[in-house]
Short mmCIF file of C-alpha atoms and ligand atoms in Angstrom, two decimals:
data_model
loop_
_atom_site.label_atom_id
_atom_site.label_comp_id
_atom_site.label_asym_id
_atom_site.label_seq_id
_atom_site.Cartn_x
_atom_site.Cartn_y
_atom_site.Cartn_z
CA MET A 176 34.87 53.42 -0.79
CA GLY A 177 35.02 54.50 -4.02
CA ARG A 178 37.43 52.81 -6.93
CA SER A 179 39.90 50.35 -5.67
CA GLU A 180 42.60 48.07 -7.03
CA SER A 181 45.03 45.68 -5.77
CA TRP A 182 48.53 46.98 -6.24
CA ASN A 183 50.31 44.49 -4.66
CA ALA A 184 49.78 41.10 -6.34
CA SER A 185 51.56 38.93 -3.61
CA ARG A 186 48.95 38.93 -1.08
CA ARG A 187 49.59 35.53 0.30
CA ASN A 188 53.23 36.44 1.24
CA VAL A 189 52.47 40.03 2.74
CA LEU A 190 53.88 40.36 6.21
CA LYS A 191 54.88 36.94 6.54
CA GLY A 192 56.99 35.82 9.21
CA VAL A 193 58.64 39.28 9.69
CA GLY A 194 59.74 40.50 13.02
CA MET A 195 58.56 44.25 13.52
CA ALA A 196 62.01 45.74 12.68
CA ALA A 197 62.11 44.16 9.51
CA VAL A 198 58.44 45.15 8.24
CA GLY A 199 59.79 48.17 6.31
CA ALA A 200 62.54 46.20 4.74
CA SER A 201 60.18 43.58 3.58
CA LEU A 202 57.80 45.49 1.81
CA PRO A 203 58.51 46.01 -1.98
CA PRO A 204 59.11 49.49 -3.36
CA VAL A 205 55.64 49.67 -4.61
CA GLY A 206 54.89 53.55 -3.72
CA ALA A 207 57.85 54.58 -5.93
CA ALA A 208 57.03 52.40 -8.64
CA LEU A 209 53.34 53.86 -8.71
CA ALA A 210 54.78 57.44 -8.47
CA GLN A 211 56.84 56.53 -11.75
CA GLY A 212 53.72 55.22 -13.37
CA THR A 213 55.42 51.77 -13.51
CA ALA A 214 53.95 48.70 -12.02
CA PRO A 215 55.44 46.77 -9.75
CA ALA A 216 57.26 43.50 -10.49
CA ALA A 217 54.42 41.21 -9.81
CA PRO A 218 55.68 38.13 -7.85
CA LYS A 219 53.77 34.95 -8.66
CA GLY A 220 50.71 34.71 -7.15
CA PRO A 221 49.64 31.68 -5.20
CA LYS A 222 47.76 28.40 -7.10
CA LEU A 223 43.95 28.86 -6.90
CA LEU A 224 41.73 25.88 -6.25
CA GLU A 225 39.68 24.48 -8.95
CA MET A 226 37.06 22.19 -7.56
CA GLU A 227 33.32 21.94 -8.04
CA GLY A 228 31.50 23.79 -5.32
CA LYS A 229 34.52 25.39 -3.89
CA ALA A 230 35.60 28.85 -4.55
CA ARG A 231 39.12 29.66 -5.61
CA LEU A 232 40.94 29.25 -2.27
CA SER A 233 44.56 29.35 -2.07
CA VAL A 234 46.11 26.16 -2.67
CA LEU A 235 49.01 25.45 0.03
CA GLY A 236 49.43 21.57 -1.07
CA ASP A 237 48.17 19.48 -3.60
CA LYS A 238 48.74 15.92 -1.98
CA PRO A 239 46.98 16.12 0.35
CA LEU A 240 45.01 18.80 -0.86
CA VAL A 241 45.34 21.51 1.73
CA ALA A 242 43.74 25.06 0.59
CA GLU A 243 43.02 28.31 2.79
CA THR A 244 40.56 30.84 2.70
CA GLN A 245 41.77 34.39 1.45
CA ALA A 246 41.19 37.05 4.13
CA GLU A 247 38.92 39.01 1.87
CA LEU A 248 36.67 35.62 1.19
CA MET A 249 36.07 35.60 5.12
CA ASP A 250 34.03 38.52 4.92
CA ASP A 251 30.60 36.68 5.09
CA SER A 252 28.94 36.69 8.73
CA VAL A 253 28.31 32.78 8.03
CA THR A 254 30.98 31.17 6.26
CA PRO A 255 29.56 29.78 3.07
CA THR A 256 30.20 26.03 2.02
CA ASP A 257 32.33 27.15 -1.03
CA LYS A 258 34.67 29.49 0.86
CA LEU A 259 35.23 26.97 3.83
CA PHE A 260 38.96 25.86 3.89
CA VAL A 261 39.96 22.20 3.14
CA ARG A 262 42.55 20.39 5.23
CA ASN A 263 43.14 16.78 4.35
CA ASN A 264 45.70 14.48 5.62
CA GLY A 265 45.16 11.70 3.57
CA GLN A 266 43.26 11.02 0.34
CA VAL A 267 39.60 11.81 -0.02
CA PRO A 268 37.68 8.42 0.61
CA ASP A 269 35.47 7.25 -2.25
CA ILE A 270 32.16 7.05 -0.32
CA THR A 271 28.82 5.71 -2.35
CA GLY A 272 25.66 4.87 -1.38
CA ASP A 273 22.93 6.30 0.95
CA PRO A 274 24.66 8.71 3.46
CA LYS A 275 21.57 7.53 6.06
CA ALA A 276 23.14 3.86 6.03
CA TRP A 277 26.71 5.00 7.11
CA LYS A 278 27.42 3.51 10.44
CA ILE A 279 29.59 5.07 13.26
CA LYS A 280 31.02 3.00 16.09
CA ILE A 281 31.24 3.84 19.68
CA ASP A 282 33.20 1.33 21.57
CA GLY A 283 36.11 0.94 24.13
CA GLU A 284 35.31 2.23 27.82
CA VAL A 285 31.51 2.21 27.31
CA ASN A 286 28.76 0.07 29.07
CA THR A 287 27.01 -0.71 25.71
CA PRO A 288 29.34 -0.53 22.46
CA LEU A 289 27.18 0.96 19.74
CA GLU A 290 26.83 1.03 15.81
CA LEU A 291 24.44 3.59 14.83
CA THR A 292 23.69 4.82 11.35
CA VAL A 293 23.43 8.32 10.40
CA GLY A 294 19.64 7.68 9.88
CA GLU A 295 19.55 6.38 13.67
CA LEU A 296 21.55 9.34 14.92
CA MET A 297 19.12 11.79 12.96
CA SER A 298 16.00 10.15 14.61
CA ARG A 299 17.23 9.20 18.06
CA PHE A 300 18.82 12.51 19.21
CA PRO A 301 17.70 15.87 19.26
CA ASN A 302 19.18 17.38 16.16
CA VAL A 303 20.65 20.93 16.80
CA THR A 304 22.20 23.79 14.51
CA TYR A 305 25.14 25.97 15.89
CA GLN A 306 27.51 28.48 14.11
CA LEU A 307 30.61 26.89 14.88
CA MET A 308 34.55 27.66 14.22
CA LEU A 309 36.37 25.21 12.58
CA GLU A 310 40.10 26.25 12.86
CA CYS A 311 43.34 24.12 11.64
CA GLY A 312 45.51 23.71 14.73
CA GLY A 313 48.41 25.20 12.23
CA ASN A 314 46.60 28.52 11.11
CA GLY A 315 49.04 31.42 11.51
CA ARG A 316 52.02 29.21 10.93
CA SER A 317 53.41 31.22 8.09
CA PHE A 318 53.85 34.10 10.56
CA PHE A 319 56.72 32.39 12.33
CA SER A 320 60.27 32.80 11.73
CA PRO A 321 62.19 30.91 10.81
CA GLU A 322 59.62 28.97 8.98
CA ALA A 323 57.93 25.78 10.88
CA ARG A 324 57.08 22.77 9.44
CA GLY A 325 53.99 22.34 7.99
CA ASN A 326 51.57 24.13 5.68
CA GLN A 327 52.25 27.46 5.56
CA TRP A 328 48.84 29.06 6.68
CA THR A 329 48.30 32.55 6.83
CA ASN A 330 45.17 33.40 8.65
CA GLY A 331 42.86 31.22 6.59
CA GLY A 332 42.96 27.85 7.84
CA ALA A 333 39.50 28.95 9.56
CA GLY A 334 35.78 29.37 8.92
CA CYS A 335 32.62 29.89 10.98
CA PRO A 336 29.58 27.81 8.89
CA GLN A 337 26.36 26.60 10.25
CA TRP A 338 26.43 23.12 11.20
CA THR A 339 23.67 20.62 12.10
CA GLY A 340 24.06 17.27 13.88
CA VAL A 341 23.39 15.62 17.37
CA HIS A 342 25.53 16.36 20.41
CA LEU A 343 28.33 13.91 20.69
CA ALA A 344 27.46 13.93 24.64
CA ASP A 345 24.14 12.28 23.90
CA VAL A 346 25.68 9.67 21.89
CA LEU A 347 27.87 8.81 24.52
CA LYS A 348 25.38 8.50 27.35
CA ALA A 349 23.34 6.29 25.15
CA ALA A 350 26.50 4.05 25.05
CA GLY A 351 27.06 4.81 28.91
CA LEU A 352 30.57 6.28 29.86
CA LYS A 353 32.35 3.94 32.14
CA SER A 354 34.44 5.52 35.16
CA SER A 355 37.61 4.65 33.35
CA ALA A 356 36.71 6.76 30.21
CA ILE A 357 39.02 9.57 30.22
CA TYR A 358 39.65 10.48 26.39
CA THR A 359 38.23 9.92 22.77
CA GLY A 360 40.05 8.49 19.86
CA HIS A 361 38.69 9.41 16.55
CA TYR A 362 38.85 7.52 12.90
CA GLY A 363 37.72 8.63 9.86
CA ALA A 364 37.37 6.66 6.75
CA ASP A 365 39.95 8.24 4.82
CA PRO A 366 42.87 6.23 3.23
CA THR A 367 46.39 7.43 3.87
CA LEU A 368 48.48 9.39 1.40
CA ALA A 369 50.01 6.25 0.11
CA GLY A 370 46.47 4.43 -0.12
CA GLU A 371 46.60 2.37 2.80
CA THR A 372 43.06 1.60 4.22
CA ASP A 373 44.10 -0.28 7.34
CA LYS A 374 45.55 2.58 9.18
CA PRO A 375 44.11 6.01 9.88
CA SER A 376 45.86 9.07 7.98
CA ILE A 377 45.09 10.89 11.24
CA SER A 378 43.53 9.83 14.46
CA ARG A 379 43.27 12.38 17.11
CA GLY A 380 41.26 12.60 20.52
CA MET A 381 39.92 14.89 23.09
CA PRO A 382 39.48 14.70 27.05
CA ILE A 383 35.92 13.45 27.96
CA ALA A 384 34.88 17.06 29.35
CA LYS A 385 35.37 18.41 25.76
CA ALA A 386 33.65 15.38 24.04
CA MET A 387 30.54 16.15 26.57
CA GLU A 388 30.56 20.04 25.67
CA GLU A 389 27.26 21.13 24.18
CA HIS A 390 28.77 22.35 21.29
CA THR A 391 30.69 19.28 20.50
CA ILE A 392 28.63 17.71 17.84
CA ILE A 393 28.38 14.93 15.02
CA ALA A 394 27.31 16.74 12.07
CA PHE A 395 25.57 15.68 9.29
CA LYS A 396 24.81 19.12 7.47
CA LEU A 397 26.55 22.34 6.60
CA ASN A 398 24.76 25.55 6.03
CA GLY A 399 21.14 23.44 5.76
CA LYS A 400 22.62 21.07 2.92
CA ASP A 401 23.71 17.37 3.19
CA MET A 402 27.41 17.45 4.32
CA PRO A 403 29.57 17.73 1.10
CA LEU A 404 32.28 14.63 0.78
CA ILE A 405 35.25 17.10 0.89
CA HIS A 406 34.30 18.32 4.14
CA GLY A 407 33.54 14.73 5.66
CA ALA A 408 30.07 13.48 4.68
CA PRO A 409 28.04 11.31 5.83
CA ALA A 410 29.12 12.58 9.03
CA ARG A 411 31.98 14.36 10.95
CA LEU A 412 32.87 15.66 14.36
CA VAL A 413 32.92 19.47 14.75
CA VAL A 414 34.80 20.23 17.90
CA PRO A 415 34.93 24.13 17.98
CA GLY A 416 37.40 26.42 19.46
CA TRP A 417 40.01 23.60 19.56
CA ALA A 418 42.54 22.31 16.72
CA GLY A 419 40.87 21.32 13.64
CA SER A 420 42.41 17.88 13.40
CA LEU A 421 40.07 16.73 16.41
CA SER A 422 37.12 17.42 13.70
CA THR A 423 37.32 14.06 12.33
CA LYS A 424 35.76 13.86 8.67
CA TRP A 425 34.11 10.44 7.24
CA LEU A 426 33.73 9.64 10.94
CA ASN A 427 33.26 5.64 11.29
CA ARG A 428 34.64 5.03 14.99
CA ILE A 429 35.01 6.72 18.31
CA TRP A 430 37.18 4.87 20.75
CA ILE A 431 36.69 5.70 24.37
CA ARG A 432 40.22 5.47 26.00
CA ASP A 433 41.05 4.96 29.51
CA LYS A 434 44.27 7.07 28.81
CA GLU A 435 45.36 9.76 26.67
CA HIS A 436 44.73 8.87 22.74
CA ASP A 437 47.90 7.71 21.02
CA GLY A 438 46.84 7.64 17.19
CA PRO A 439 48.68 9.37 14.26
CA GLY A 440 48.85 13.39 15.15
CA MET A 441 48.97 12.86 18.93
CA GLY A 442 52.83 12.15 19.33
CA GLY A 443 56.05 13.76 18.54
CA PHE A 444 55.63 17.64 18.09
CA SER A 445 52.34 17.12 16.41
CA TYR A 446 49.64 19.61 17.74
CA ARG A 447 51.89 20.29 20.72
CA LEU A 448 53.14 23.36 22.26
CA THR A 449 56.74 23.80 23.96
CA LYS A 450 56.14 23.73 27.58
CA THR A 451 59.74 25.42 28.17
CA PRO A 452 60.03 28.31 25.26
CA ILE A 453 63.13 27.38 23.02
CA VAL A 454 65.20 28.88 20.74
CA PRO A 455 63.15 29.67 17.46
CA GLY A 456 64.52 27.22 14.84
CA THR A 457 65.95 24.64 17.20
CA LYS A 458 65.06 21.08 17.65
CA GLY A 459 63.27 21.04 21.22
CA ASP A 460 62.55 18.20 23.24
CA GLU A 461 59.30 16.18 22.53
CA LYS A 462 59.06 15.23 26.15
CA ASP A 463 58.60 18.96 26.90
CA THR A 464 55.20 19.74 25.21
CA VAL A 465 51.83 20.13 26.07
CA ILE A 466 49.07 19.23 23.76
CA LEU A 467 47.25 22.32 21.94
CA GLU A 468 43.60 22.53 23.03
CA ALA A 469 42.05 25.53 22.61
CA MET A 470 42.93 27.91 19.59
CA PRO A 471 44.49 31.25 20.37
CA VAL A 472 42.69 34.87 19.96
CA ARG A 473 42.81 36.18 16.31
CA SER A 474 41.46 38.82 14.36
CA VAL A 475 41.54 39.12 10.54
CA ILE A 476 40.58 42.30 8.71
CA THR A 477 38.11 40.93 5.66
CA PHE A 478 37.56 44.20 4.11
CA PRO A 479 39.40 45.96 2.48
CA ALA A 480 41.98 43.38 0.95
CA ASP A 481 45.37 44.19 1.85
CA GLY A 482 47.06 46.10 -0.93
CA THR A 483 44.03 47.92 -1.91
CA ARG A 484 44.72 51.28 -3.63
CA LEU A 485 41.95 53.89 -2.49
CA ALA A 486 40.70 56.94 -4.96
CA ALA A 487 42.52 60.23 -4.15
CA GLY A 488 40.49 62.28 -1.47
CA THR A 489 39.75 59.00 0.57
CA LYS A 490 39.51 60.38 4.19
CA LYS A 491 37.46 57.59 5.68
CA LEU A 492 37.68 53.50 5.31
CA ASP A 493 34.90 51.66 6.69
CA LEU A 494 36.69 48.51 7.52
CA ARG A 495 35.23 45.13 8.42
CA GLY A 496 36.39 42.14 9.69
CA GLN A 497 36.17 38.77 11.85
CA ALA A 498 37.28 38.00 15.46
CA TRP A 499 37.72 34.79 17.62
CA SER A 500 39.14 33.03 20.36
CA GLY A 501 39.05 29.38 21.03
CA GLU A 502 37.20 29.19 24.51
CA ALA A 503 36.14 32.69 25.08
CA ASP A 504 34.24 35.48 23.56
CA ILE A 505 35.94 38.41 21.95
CA LYS A 506 35.48 41.63 24.09
CA THR A 507 37.33 43.96 22.11
CA VAL A 508 39.20 44.66 18.99
CA ASP A 509 41.31 47.67 18.58
CA ILE A 510 42.61 49.26 15.40
CA SER A 511 45.88 51.21 14.89
CA THR A 512 46.95 53.06 11.92
CA ASP A 513 50.13 54.81 13.40
CA TYR A 514 52.09 51.24 14.14
CA GLY A 515 50.85 50.48 17.16
CA VAL A 516 51.33 53.84 19.11
CA SER A 517 47.66 54.34 19.56
CA TRP A 518 44.64 52.41 19.01
CA LYS A 519 40.72 52.92 18.61
CA PRO A 520 38.28 50.49 19.57
CA ALA A 521 36.15 49.04 16.98
CA LYS A 522 32.60 48.11 17.03
CA VAL A 523 32.35 44.31 17.79
CA ASP A 524 29.27 42.40 17.40
CA PRO A 525 28.13 39.68 19.66
CA ALA A 526 28.29 36.14 18.72
CA PRO A 527 25.06 34.26 17.46
CA ASN A 528 26.34 31.10 20.04
CA LYS A 529 29.23 30.41 21.91
CA TYR A 530 32.28 29.09 19.55
CA ALA A 531 31.03 31.78 16.68
CA TRP A 532 33.73 34.56 15.49
CA GLN A 533 32.38 37.82 16.02
CA ARG A 534 32.10 40.57 13.24
CA PHE A 535 33.97 43.79 13.94
CA THR A 536 33.83 47.36 12.15
CA ALA A 537 35.59 50.57 12.27
CA ALA A 538 35.37 53.68 10.45
CA VAL A 539 39.46 54.67 9.96
CA ASP A 540 40.51 58.21 9.40
CA LEU A 541 43.17 58.52 6.73
CA PRO A 542 44.02 61.80 7.31
CA SER A 543 46.15 62.42 4.10
CA ALA A 544 47.04 60.59 0.62
CA GLY A 545 49.79 58.11 0.91
CA TYR A 546 50.66 54.95 2.34
CA TYR A 547 48.90 53.36 5.51
CA GLU A 548 49.19 50.11 7.47
CA VAL A 549 45.86 49.31 9.45
CA TRP A 550 46.39 46.89 12.20
CA ALA A 551 43.78 44.92 14.24
CA LYS A 552 44.38 43.43 17.62
CA ALA A 553 41.58 41.17 19.25
CA THR A 554 41.30 40.78 22.99
CA ASP A 555 39.24 38.08 24.40
CA ALA A 556 36.82 38.16 27.74
CA LYS A 557 39.76 36.42 29.52
CA GLY A 558 41.52 39.62 28.87
CA VAL A 559 44.16 37.51 26.63
CA THR A 560 44.97 39.66 23.49
CA GLN A 561 47.19 38.98 20.38
CA PRO A 562 50.87 39.43 20.29
CA PHE A 563 52.74 42.00 18.06
CA VAL A 564 54.86 38.85 16.37
CA ALA A 565 54.24 35.55 16.31
CA GLY A 566 55.60 34.22 19.65
CA ASN A 567 56.60 30.63 21.28
CA TRP A 568 58.13 29.28 18.20
CA ASN A 569 57.67 25.65 18.39
CA PRO A 570 58.98 22.83 15.61
CA GLN A 571 55.62 22.21 14.18
CA GLY A 572 54.39 25.62 14.19
CA TYR A 573 51.21 26.09 16.58
CA GLY A 574 49.64 29.10 18.03
CA ALA A 575 51.01 32.10 15.72
CA ASN A 576 48.46 34.79 16.12
CA PRO A 577 50.06 37.84 15.72
CA ILE A 578 47.96 40.96 15.28
CA ASN A 579 46.47 41.26 11.79
CA ARG A 580 47.91 44.11 9.39
CA ILE A 581 46.72 45.15 5.91
CA ARG A 582 48.32 48.07 3.62
CA VAL A 583 46.16 50.50 1.79
CA LEU A 584 47.56 53.37 -0.49
CA VAL A 585 45.46 56.73 -0.81
CA ALA A 586 46.08 57.70 -4.36
CA THR A 587 47.65 61.38 -4.62
N1 LIG B 707 39.16 11.79 8.58
C1 LIG B 707 39.98 12.96 8.68
N2 LIG B 707 39.32 14.10 9.23
C2 LIG B 707 39.92 15.29 9.41
C3 LIG B 707 41.46 15.51 8.62
C4 LIG B 707 41.70 14.09 7.88
O1 LIG B 707 42.86 14.52 7.24
N3 LIG B 707 41.02 13.46 7.85
N4 LIG B 707 41.67 16.49 8.75
C5 LIG B 707 41.64 17.46 9.73
C6 LIG B 707 42.01 18.53 9.79
S1 LIG B 707 43.86 18.77 10.48
C7 LIG B 707 41.38 19.81 9.91
S2 LIG B 707 42.11 21.34 10.01
C8 LIG B 707 39.72 19.57 9.58
C9 LIG B 707 39.51 20.36 8.18
O2 LIG B 707 38.07 20.42 7.95
P1 LIG B 707 37.71 20.68 6.47
O3 LIG B 707 38.46 20.11 5.59
O4 LIG B 707 36.22 20.59 6.21
O5 LIG B 707 37.71 22.21 6.47
O6 LIG B 707 39.53 18.50 9.23
C10 LIG B 707 39.94 17.44 10.23
N5 LIG B 707 39.38 15.99 10.19
MO1 LIG B 708 44.35 21.24 10.70
#
C-alpha cells in the first residue's frame, strides 16, 4: 500500500463511546492541521506493557495487571503468545517447582473425588490441540456511553492462540458426575489484590453442558510451548466462546455444584446483562439480570491501523481483519466506506476448528484523495449481526460489539 504513517496518535481513544450523531464532532481536526502542514496536537498515548515475553500491549490497569492487544497486533492468524492480552483480577501467584507435579482437585457432586497432577492429566487422557478464542467478558466496554464500570477495553481483550490440553469432559467422566451435578465452580491459586491466599480473587463457573463440550479443555501448553505463568501455568481452563473469566488460570480445583455457582464474580452485576433494557447510566436492578455466557459477534480490522495516512494516488486498500462470534461461525463480513449507506462483502476464510476466529480480507476502493472511514460488520451463521452502536447498556458494561471503524487519509 506504499508509504504509510499514523496521523492520529490517539488510537486507543478513537471512535470511543460515541453515538453515530456525535462521530464527526469527536474527531480531531486532523485534516485541517495536515493541510496547513502543522502536526495535530498529540494526545497522550496509552501506557505500553513492558514485560519479558510480552509485546508492548496497551496497559488498561496496573493493579491488577490488565493489558489489551492493539487492533493492528491482532493481525496474525494464530495469536502469538507475546501478543495475547492479559487480564488478572488478583496478583500473579508465585509458582515454582515441577509443573507436572501441580495438583488439580475435582470434588463436589462426583462419585469419585479426584486429585490429579498435571503429569497424570497428560498421560491418562488424550491430549488435544485446538485454536480457541479467549475473550474477556468486558471486551468492547469502552464503546458504551456513558462509561460503564470496569476496564475500558476497546476490542483488544481477545485472542485466538493454539492451546494443548485434555478435554475437561474426560476428567469429569473419570470422576463420575452424579445426577445432581448441574454447574461447575472454578478455583485458581492467585492471591487477591490485597494479597490474601485464603480466598479466591475470582471464582466463576458454568453449566455442566458447557463443561462437557468437546472444546472446553484443561490446557497446559500455549502455542506448542509450556504455558507461561502470566497465562495460567501450570494449567488453566480454556472455555472458548464464553466470557474469559471462566477460563481459570493457575487452576487447582473444580468444584461440581448442585446449583449455580456463587463464587466471587457470579453475583451482583458481574458478568450479567440486564433482562429488561435500562436507561444508560442508571443503577438497574441486580435481580433483573441474566448471566453473560457466549460472547457476541465482533469484527476487528487489523490492517491497516486506524489513522493510517496512505500515499497520494492510492486507489485501493487491501484490508484485513478477524471476526468471531461466541457460539457460531462467521457467515459474512461487510465493508462500507460511505458510513453504512452501502456495503460490500469481504472474503471470509473458514475457521480451522469451532471457536476459532476467521480472517476476512477485502479490496476497498478509495476513489479520490482525502478522508475515509472504513467500517466492518460481521454476521454469524445464526444471522446475528453487529449493531451500529453499543446497545443494551448495563452497569458493568458487557456485550458492547458495535461495528468496527477505522479512519484513513489518502494524501493529496
Ligand atoms: N485464577 C484466575 N483466572 C483467571 C483470571 C484471574 O484473575 N484469576 N482472570 C480471568 C479473566 S477475567 C480473563 S478475561 C482471562 C484472561 O486470560 P489471559 O490473562 O491469559 O489473557 O483469564 C481468566 N482467568
Ligand atoms: Mo475477563
